[in-house]
GROMACS .gro file of C-alpha atoms in nm:
model
  219
    1UNK     CA    1   2.868  10.134  15.464
    2UNK     CA    2   3.003  10.010  15.131
    3UNK     CA    3   3.371  10.097  15.185
    4UNK     CA    4   3.602   9.796  15.187
    5UNK     CA    5   3.933   9.738  15.361
    6UNK     CA    6   4.085  10.038  15.534
    7UNK     CA    7   3.901  10.239  15.673
    8UNK     CA    8   3.548  10.114  15.603
    9UNK     CA    9   3.583   9.752  15.707
   10UNK     CA   10   3.850   9.746  15.977
   11UNK     CA   11   3.682   9.955  16.246
   12UNK     CA   12   3.835  10.298  16.185
   13UNK     CA   13   3.533  10.450  16.012
   14UNK     CA   14   3.297  10.284  16.261
   15UNK     CA   15   3.490  10.429  16.556
   16UNK     CA   16   3.481  10.775  16.395
   17UNK     CA   17   3.104  10.756  16.347
   18UNK     CA   18   3.053  10.626  16.699
   19UNK     CA   19   3.260  10.912  16.846
   20UNK     CA   20   3.037  11.158  16.663
   21UNK     CA   21   2.715  10.975  16.751
   22UNK     CA   22   2.637  10.895  16.387
   23UNK     CA   23   2.442  10.576  16.321
   24UNK     CA   24   2.585  10.339  16.060
   25UNK     CA   25   2.490  10.012  15.897
   26UNK     CA   26   2.794   9.797  15.972
   27UNK     CA   27   2.922   9.632  16.289
   28UNK     CA   28   3.064   9.825  16.582
   29UNK     CA   29   3.427   9.935  16.570
   30UNK     CA   30   3.559   9.652  16.790
   31UNK     CA   31   3.373   9.378  16.603
   32UNK     CA   32   3.486   9.524  16.269
   33UNK     CA   33   3.850   9.529  16.379
   34UNK     CA   34   3.824   9.176  16.518
   35UNK     CA   35   3.672   9.023  16.206
   36UNK     CA   36   3.916   9.205  15.975
   37UNK     CA   37   4.203   9.040  16.162
   38UNK     CA   38   4.198   8.681  16.037
   39UNK     CA   39   4.415   8.538  16.317
   40UNK     CA   40   4.214   8.694  16.600
   41UNK     CA   41   3.879   8.610  16.442
   42UNK     CA   42   3.975   8.244  16.391
   43UNK     CA   43   4.101   8.221  16.750
   44UNK     CA   44   3.763   8.340  16.877
   45UNK     CA   45   3.541   8.117  16.663
   46UNK     CA   46   3.747   7.808  16.754
   47UNK     CA   47   3.633   7.855  17.114
   48UNK     CA   48   3.278   7.778  17.005
   49UNK     CA   49   3.355   7.444  16.841
   50UNK     CA   50   3.371   7.573  16.484
   51UNK     CA   51   3.627   7.393  16.267
   52UNK     CA   52   3.911   7.594  16.109
   53UNK     CA   53   4.230   7.526  15.916
   54UNK     CA   54   4.561   7.474  16.098
   55UNK     CA   55   4.763   7.795  16.091
   56UNK     CA   56   5.094   7.966  16.165
   57UNK     CA   57   5.119   8.340  16.232
   58UNK     CA   58   5.421   8.552  16.135
   59UNK     CA   59   5.521   8.918  16.148
   60UNK     CA   60   5.746   9.107  15.910
   61UNK     CA   61   6.113   9.067  15.997
   62UNK     CA   62   6.060   8.732  16.170
   63UNK     CA   63   6.291   8.455  16.050
   64UNK     CA   64   6.120   8.186  15.846
   65UNK     CA   65   6.163   7.825  15.958
   66UNK     CA   66   6.022   7.655  15.650
   67UNK     CA   67   6.051   7.304  15.794
   68UNK     CA   68   5.857   7.404  16.107
   69UNK     CA   69   5.584   7.568  15.896
   70UNK     CA   70   5.543   7.257  15.681
   71UNK     CA   71   5.528   7.035  15.992
   72UNK     CA   72   5.255   7.259  16.135
   73UNK     CA   73   5.028   7.309  15.834
   74UNK     CA   74   5.142   7.063  15.566
   75UNK     CA   75   5.157   7.114  15.190
   76UNK     CA   76   5.003   7.261  14.992
   77UNK     CA   77   4.924   7.560  15.212
   78UNK     CA   78   4.807   7.918  15.173
   79UNK     CA   79   5.011   8.226  15.261
   80UNK     CA   80   4.792   8.530  15.308
   81UNK     CA   81   4.801   8.879  15.459
   82UNK     CA   82   4.640   8.875  15.802
   83UNK     CA   83   4.452   9.203  15.748
   84UNK     CA   84   4.349   9.237  15.386
   85UNK     CA   85   4.048   9.158  15.169
   86UNK     CA   86   3.958   9.061  14.812
   87UNK     CA   87   4.223   8.785  14.811
   88UNK     CA   88   4.505   9.038  14.768
   89UNK     CA   89   4.851   8.895  14.832
   90UNK     CA   90   4.744   8.531  14.867
   91UNK     CA   91   4.963   8.250  14.733
   92UNK     CA   92   4.899   7.877  14.724
   93UNK     CA   93   5.231   7.711  14.808
   94UNK     CA   94   5.314   7.356  14.694
   95UNK     CA   95   5.682   7.331  14.795
   96UNK     CA   96   5.860   7.471  15.100
   97UNK     CA   97   6.107   7.643  14.865
   98UNK     CA   98   5.816   7.862  14.746
   99UNK     CA   99   5.747   7.999  15.094
  100UNK     CA  100   5.995   8.295  15.088
  101UNK     CA  101   5.849   8.439  14.766
  102UNK     CA  102   5.495   8.387  14.895
  103UNK     CA  103   5.581   8.570  15.217
  104UNK     CA  104   5.731   8.859  15.020
  105UNK     CA  105   5.410   8.894  14.821
  106UNK     CA  106   5.191   8.884  15.130
  107UNK     CA  107   5.409   9.135  15.315
  108UNK     CA  108   5.341   9.386  15.037
  109UNK     CA  109   4.984   9.398  15.169
  110UNK     CA  110   5.035   9.364  15.546
  111UNK     CA  111   5.308   9.336  15.809
  112UNK     CA  112   5.129   9.032  15.955
  113UNK     CA  113   5.097   8.699  15.774
  114UNK     CA  114   4.881   8.391  15.822
  115UNK     CA  115   4.993   8.058  15.678
  116UNK     CA  116   4.705   7.810  15.666
  117UNK     CA  117   4.668   7.444  15.579
  118UNK     CA  118   4.495   7.363  15.251
  119UNK     CA  119   4.135   7.253  15.301
  120UNK     CA  120   4.034   7.021  15.017
  121UNK     CA  121   3.659   7.059  14.981
  122UNK     CA  122   3.364   7.260  14.852
  123UNK     CA  123   3.362   7.634  14.924
  124UNK     CA  124   3.042   7.811  15.025
  125UNK     CA  125   2.950   8.167  15.107
  126UNK     CA  126   2.664   8.240  15.348
  127UNK     CA  127   2.489   8.568  15.419
  128UNK     CA  128   2.320   8.641  15.751
  129UNK     CA  129   2.132   8.928  15.910
  130UNK     CA  130   1.905   8.992  16.207
  131UNK     CA  131   1.535   9.025  16.123
  132UNK     CA  132   1.283   9.101  16.399
  133UNK     CA  133   1.545   9.015  16.657
  134UNK     CA  134   1.629   8.673  16.509
  135UNK     CA  135   1.943   8.581  16.318
  136UNK     CA  136   1.831   8.485  15.968
  137UNK     CA  137   2.068   8.282  15.749
  138UNK     CA  138   2.023   8.352  15.378
  139UNK     CA  139   2.043   8.087  15.103
  140UNK     CA  140   2.386   7.926  15.076
  141UNK     CA  141   2.599   7.998  14.769
  142UNK     CA  142   2.856   7.748  14.643
  143UNK     CA  143   3.164   7.902  14.480
  144UNK     CA  144   3.328   7.701  14.204
  145UNK     CA  145   3.655   7.860  14.092
  146UNK     CA  146   3.794   7.801  13.744
  147UNK     CA  147   4.138   7.891  13.882
  148UNK     CA  148   4.348   7.697  14.129
  149UNK     CA  149   4.162   7.868  14.412
  150UNK     CA  150   3.914   8.154  14.464
  151UNK     CA  151   4.169   8.430  14.399
  152UNK     CA  152   4.122   8.791  14.287
  153UNK     CA  153   4.075   8.698  13.920
  154UNK     CA  154   3.822   8.430  14.008
  155UNK     CA  155   3.631   8.680  14.220
  156UNK     CA  156   3.630   8.983  13.994
  157UNK     CA  157   3.715   8.871  13.642
  158UNK     CA  158   3.447   8.608  13.592
  159UNK     CA  159   3.668   8.306  13.661
  160UNK     CA  160   3.418   8.141  13.894
  161UNK     CA  161   3.062   8.016  13.912
  162UNK     CA  162   2.832   8.099  14.202
  163UNK     CA  163   2.547   7.855  14.256
  164UNK     CA  164   2.254   7.970  14.471
  165UNK     CA  165   2.108   7.782  14.643
  166UNK     CA  166   2.395   7.536  14.676
  167UNK     CA  167   2.309   7.173  14.604
  168UNK     CA  168   2.402   7.023  14.941
  169UNK     CA  169   2.276   6.731  15.150
  170UNK     CA  170   2.026   6.850  15.410
  171UNK     CA  171   2.246   6.756  15.708
  172UNK     CA  172   2.548   6.947  15.575
  173UNK     CA  173   2.333   7.248  15.488
  174UNK     CA  174   2.201   7.253  15.844
  175UNK     CA  175   2.556   7.241  15.986
  176UNK     CA  176   2.654   7.539  15.770
  177UNK     CA  177   2.345   7.735  15.871
  178UNK     CA  178   2.410   7.664  16.239
  179UNK     CA  179   2.775   7.767  16.211
  180UNK     CA  180   2.684   8.087  16.025
  181UNK     CA  181   2.427   8.184  16.287
  182UNK     CA  182   2.674   8.105  16.567
  183UNK     CA  183   2.942   8.325  16.407
  184UNK     CA  184   2.690   8.609  16.380
  185UNK     CA  185   2.572   8.578  16.739
  186UNK     CA  186   2.899   8.497  16.918
  187UNK     CA  187   3.091   8.775  16.743
  188UNK     CA  188   2.809   9.022  16.819
  189UNK     CA  189   2.773   9.118  16.453
  190UNK     CA  190   2.526   9.362  16.302
  191UNK     CA  191   2.384   9.443  15.961
  192UNK     CA  192   2.434   9.208  15.667
  193UNK     CA  193   2.745   8.987  15.690
  194UNK     CA  194   2.884   8.703  15.480
  195UNK     CA  195   3.074   8.403  15.618
  196UNK     CA  196   3.297   8.174  15.411
  197UNK     CA  197   3.335   7.802  15.476
  198UNK     CA  198   3.498   7.502  15.309
  199UNK     CA  199   3.323   7.169  15.357
  200UNK     CA  200   3.574   6.893  15.440
  201UNK     CA  201   3.450   6.539  15.518
  202UNK     CA  202   3.099   6.669  15.579
  203UNK     CA  203   3.209   6.941  15.825
  204UNK     CA  204   3.211   7.315  15.748
  205UNK     CA  205   3.548   7.478  15.822
  206UNK     CA  206   3.536   7.853  15.882
  207UNK     CA  207   3.761   8.073  15.665
  208UNK     CA  208   3.652   8.428  15.746
  209UNK     CA  209   3.354   8.657  15.791
  210UNK     CA  210   3.307   8.971  15.585
  211UNK     CA  211   3.116   9.240  15.776
  212UNK     CA  212   3.101   9.472  15.477
  213UNK     CA  213   3.003   9.244  15.187
  214UNK     CA  214   3.075   9.347  14.830
  215UNK     CA  215   2.803   9.535  14.644
  216UNK     CA  216   2.942   9.512  14.291
  217UNK     CA  217   2.803   9.287  14.020
  218UNK     CA  218   3.105   9.057  14.062
  219UNK     CA  219   3.056   9.042  14.440
   0.00000   0.00000   0.00000
């Protein structure tokens, strides 16, 4: 399965195959839907002691209380569609006055929005798969964006460097590997998946897990 977003990554295609009894290479339909929904996925992984950013969830039509948002997540913060990939619709907000425009942009992609605290640290991407019954964590890649953050242009227009294997202290590398394996196992994932973390004060903070990783040269 190399189809991103809707319907290949959010569970619809998986459910269709499963109804027809067709085997496929990605996660089951429930796990795909769960991991494509950032809010729900983060809520689950938090239960297992994995660090995440602070966040506020909003739906389209809900009144914005900018002061309450800033108290909850601080500034700068990220406004992002809850159910979208490839960094579409994401804005890094520095002032509370910028929140309405950021919400408008995110709502063009999804009717649900996640506003997250800014995590100031090193970003890494980690592949994992099950081999001979054991979860195997692949070499860690560090992502160094030339832009303000790892946005669409950084991902797909060559505005980032990807360093594999990442040059990390052994103890931090082990924490990332443990967290990646835990995400794979606790979310009941299947096939090849890729988890994203930001390392803050020596602790990996989970951003998201991609159950249908990109297969392009830029990915």
